Structure formats: C-alpha cells, structure tokens
Amino acid sequence: MYMAIRYTCRHCDTEIGSLPFESAKELIVEIQQLDEGKGERFLTFENDGEVTVRCICEQCEQSLRTFPDYYTLAKWLQ
Ligand SMILES: [Zn+2]
C-alpha cells in the first residue's frame, strides 16, 4: 500500500511537492496504463511506501516551451 506521492522534476531533480496517495491515485493509474511501459519512465515505487512521479518544474517547463514535443508532455502531466 502506497502512502504518499512525491513529485520531482525529471530534468533538474527539484522536489516539487507531495500529495497523499489517495489524491493522486487516478493519475498513477493513468500513467501505468500508458502503452509499452512508457509510464515506467515517470513513476518510481519506493520500498518505504512512497511513489515518486517524475514530472517537470516551472523553471524547466519554461525552458522547454521552445521544444513542442516536450511541451505537450509537460502539459499532460500537470
Ligand atoms: Zn526542473
């Protein structure tokens, strides 16, 4: 049983924040249902009951606005 969700930036490793697991459960399910294990890139299941979601911080999002492919992904994760 997972207890908490931690969000970290996958570009610069900044910790963005955390949520109780219940609040983010649906997001986790959606990520896990992505094709071909793509969700594995965004989720890390820790032994201590935490789930780390690799997303993007504001700073990196701004710098990635010039790259349309990444921008689409960043919006989806928010
Ligand atoms: Zn960042």
JSON list of N, CA and C and ligand atoms in Angstrom, two decimals, residues 8-16 55-61 63-64, ligand 1:
[
{"chain": "A", "resi": 8, "resn": "THR", "atom": "N", "xyz": [8.90, 15.00, -8.33]},
{"chain": "A", "resi": 8, "resn": "THR", "atom": "CA", "xyz": [10.21, 15.60, -8.55]},
{"chain": "A", "resi": 8, "resn": "THR", "atom": "C", "xyz": [10.36, 15.93, -10.03]},
{"chain": "A", "resi": 9, "resn": "CYS", "atom": "N", "xyz": [11.17, 16.92, -10.31]},
{"chain": "A", "resi": 9, "resn": "CYS", "atom": "CA", "xyz": [11.42, 17.31, -11.69]},
{"chain": "A", "resi": 9, "resn": "CYS", "atom": "C", "xyz": [12.39, 16.31, -12.31]},
{"chain": "A", "resi": 10, "resn": "ARG", "atom": "N", "xyz": [11.99, 15.76, -13.45]},
{"chain": "A", "resi": 10, "resn": "ARG", "atom": "CA", "xyz": [12.86, 14.77, -14.07]},
{"chain": "A", "resi": 10, "resn": "ARG", "atom": "C", "xyz": [14.01, 15.40, -14.85]},
{"chain": "A", "resi": 11, "resn": "HIS", "atom": "N", "xyz": [13.99, 16.70, -14.91]},
{"chain": "A", "resi": 11, "resn": "HIS", "atom": "CA", "xyz": [15.08, 17.38, -15.62]},
{"chain": "A", "resi": 11, "resn": "HIS", "atom": "C", "xyz": [16.15, 17.89, -14.67]},
{"chain": "A", "resi": 12, "resn": "CYS", "atom": "N", "xyz": [15.75, 18.43, -13.53]},
{"chain": "A", "resi": 12, "resn": "CYS", "atom": "CA", "xyz": [16.73, 19.02, -12.62]},
{"chain": "A", "resi": 12, "resn": "CYS", "atom": "C", "xyz": [16.66, 18.42, -11.22]},
{"chain": "A", "resi": 13, "resn": "ASP", "atom": "N", "xyz": [15.76, 17.41, -10.99]},
{"chain": "A", "resi": 13, "resn": "ASP", "atom": "CA", "xyz": [15.65, 16.72, -9.70]},
{"chain": "A", "resi": 13, "resn": "ASP", "atom": "C", "xyz": [15.15, 17.57, -8.55]},
{"chain": "A", "resi": 14, "resn": "THR", "atom": "N", "xyz": [14.61, 18.73, -8.83]},
{"chain": "A", "resi": 14, "resn": "THR", "atom": "CA", "xyz": [13.99, 19.53, -7.79]},
{"chain": "A", "resi": 14, "resn": "THR", "atom": "C", "xyz": [12.75, 18.82, -7.26]},
{"chain": "A", "resi": 15, "resn": "GLU", "atom": "N", "xyz": [12.56, 18.83, -5.94]},
{"chain": "A", "resi": 15, "resn": "GLU", "atom": "CA", "xyz": [11.32, 18.28, -5.40]},
{"chain": "A", "resi": 15, "resn": "GLU", "atom": "C", "xyz": [10.23, 19.34, -5.51]},
{"chain": "A", "resi": 16, "resn": "ILE", "atom": "N", "xyz": [9.17, 19.00, -6.22]},
{"chain": "A", "resi": 16, "resn": "ILE", "atom": "CA", "xyz": [8.10, 19.96, -6.49]},
{"chain": "A", "resi": 16, "resn": "ILE", "atom": "C", "xyz": [7.08, 19.95, -5.35]},
{"chain": "A", "resi": 55, "resn": "CYS", "atom": "N", "xyz": [8.01, 14.48, -12.95]},
{"chain": "A", "resi": 55, "resn": "CYS", "atom": "CA", "xyz": [7.34, 15.41, -13.85]},
{"chain": "A", "resi": 55, "resn": "CYS", "atom": "C", "xyz": [8.25, 16.59, -14.12]},
{"chain": "A", "resi": 56, "resn": "ILE", "atom": "N", "xyz": [7.72, 17.78, -14.16]},
{"chain": "A", "resi": 56, "resn": "ILE", "atom": "CA", "xyz": [8.55, 18.90, -14.58]},
{"chain": "A", "resi": 56, "resn": "ILE", "atom": "C", "xyz": [8.25, 20.13, -13.74]},
{"chain": "A", "resi": 57, "resn": "CYS", "atom": "N", "xyz": [9.28, 20.82, -13.33]},
{"chain": "A", "resi": 57, "resn": "CYS", "atom": "CA", "xyz": [9.08, 22.02, -12.52]},
{"chain": "A", "resi": 57, "resn": "CYS", "atom": "C", "xyz": [8.83, 23.23, -13.42]},
{"chain": "A", "resi": 58, "resn": "GLU", "atom": "N", "xyz": [8.40, 24.32, -12.79]},
{"chain": "A", "resi": 58, "resn": "GLU", "atom": "CA", "xyz": [8.06, 25.51, -13.57]},
{"chain": "A", "resi": 58, "resn": "GLU", "atom": "C", "xyz": [9.24, 26.02, -14.38]},
{"chain": "A", "resi": 59, "resn": "GLN", "atom": "N", "xyz": [10.39, 26.01, -13.76]},
{"chain": "A", "resi": 59, "resn": "GLN", "atom": "CA", "xyz": [11.57, 26.52, -14.44]},
{"chain": "A", "resi": 59, "resn": "GLN", "atom": "C", "xyz": [11.88, 25.73, -15.71]},
{"chain": "A", "resi": 60, "resn": "CYS", "atom": "N", "xyz": [11.87, 24.40, -15.58]},
{"chain": "A", "resi": 60, "resn": "CYS", "atom": "CA", "xyz": [12.18, 23.58, -16.74]},
{"chain": "A", "resi": 60, "resn": "CYS", "atom": "C", "xyz": [11.07, 23.67, -17.77]},
{"chain": "A", "resi": 61, "resn": "GLU", "atom": "N", "xyz": [9.82, 23.80, -17.31]},
{"chain": "A", "resi": 61, "resn": "GLU", "atom": "CA", "xyz": [8.74, 23.90, -18.27]},
{"chain": "A", "resi": 61, "resn": "GLU", "atom": "C", "xyz": [8.93, 25.13, -19.14]},
{"chain": "A", "resi": 63, "resn": "SER", "atom": "N", "xyz": [11.68, 26.62, -19.91]},
{"chain": "A", "resi": 63, "resn": "SER", "atom": "CA", "xyz": [12.78, 26.46, -20.87]},
{"chain": "A", "resi": 63, "resn": "SER", "atom": "C", "xyz": [12.43, 25.47, -21.97]},
{"chain": "A", "resi": 64, "resn": "LEU", "atom": "N", "xyz": [11.45, 24.60, -21.70]},
{"chain": "A", "resi": 64, "resn": "LEU", "atom": "CA", "xyz": [11.08, 23.61, -22.71]},
{"chain": "A", "resi": 64, "resn": "LEU", "atom": "C", "xyz": [9.97, 24.08, -23.64]},
{"chain": "B", "resi": 1, "resn": "ZN", "atom": "ZN", "xyz": [13.26, 21.24, -13.25]}
]
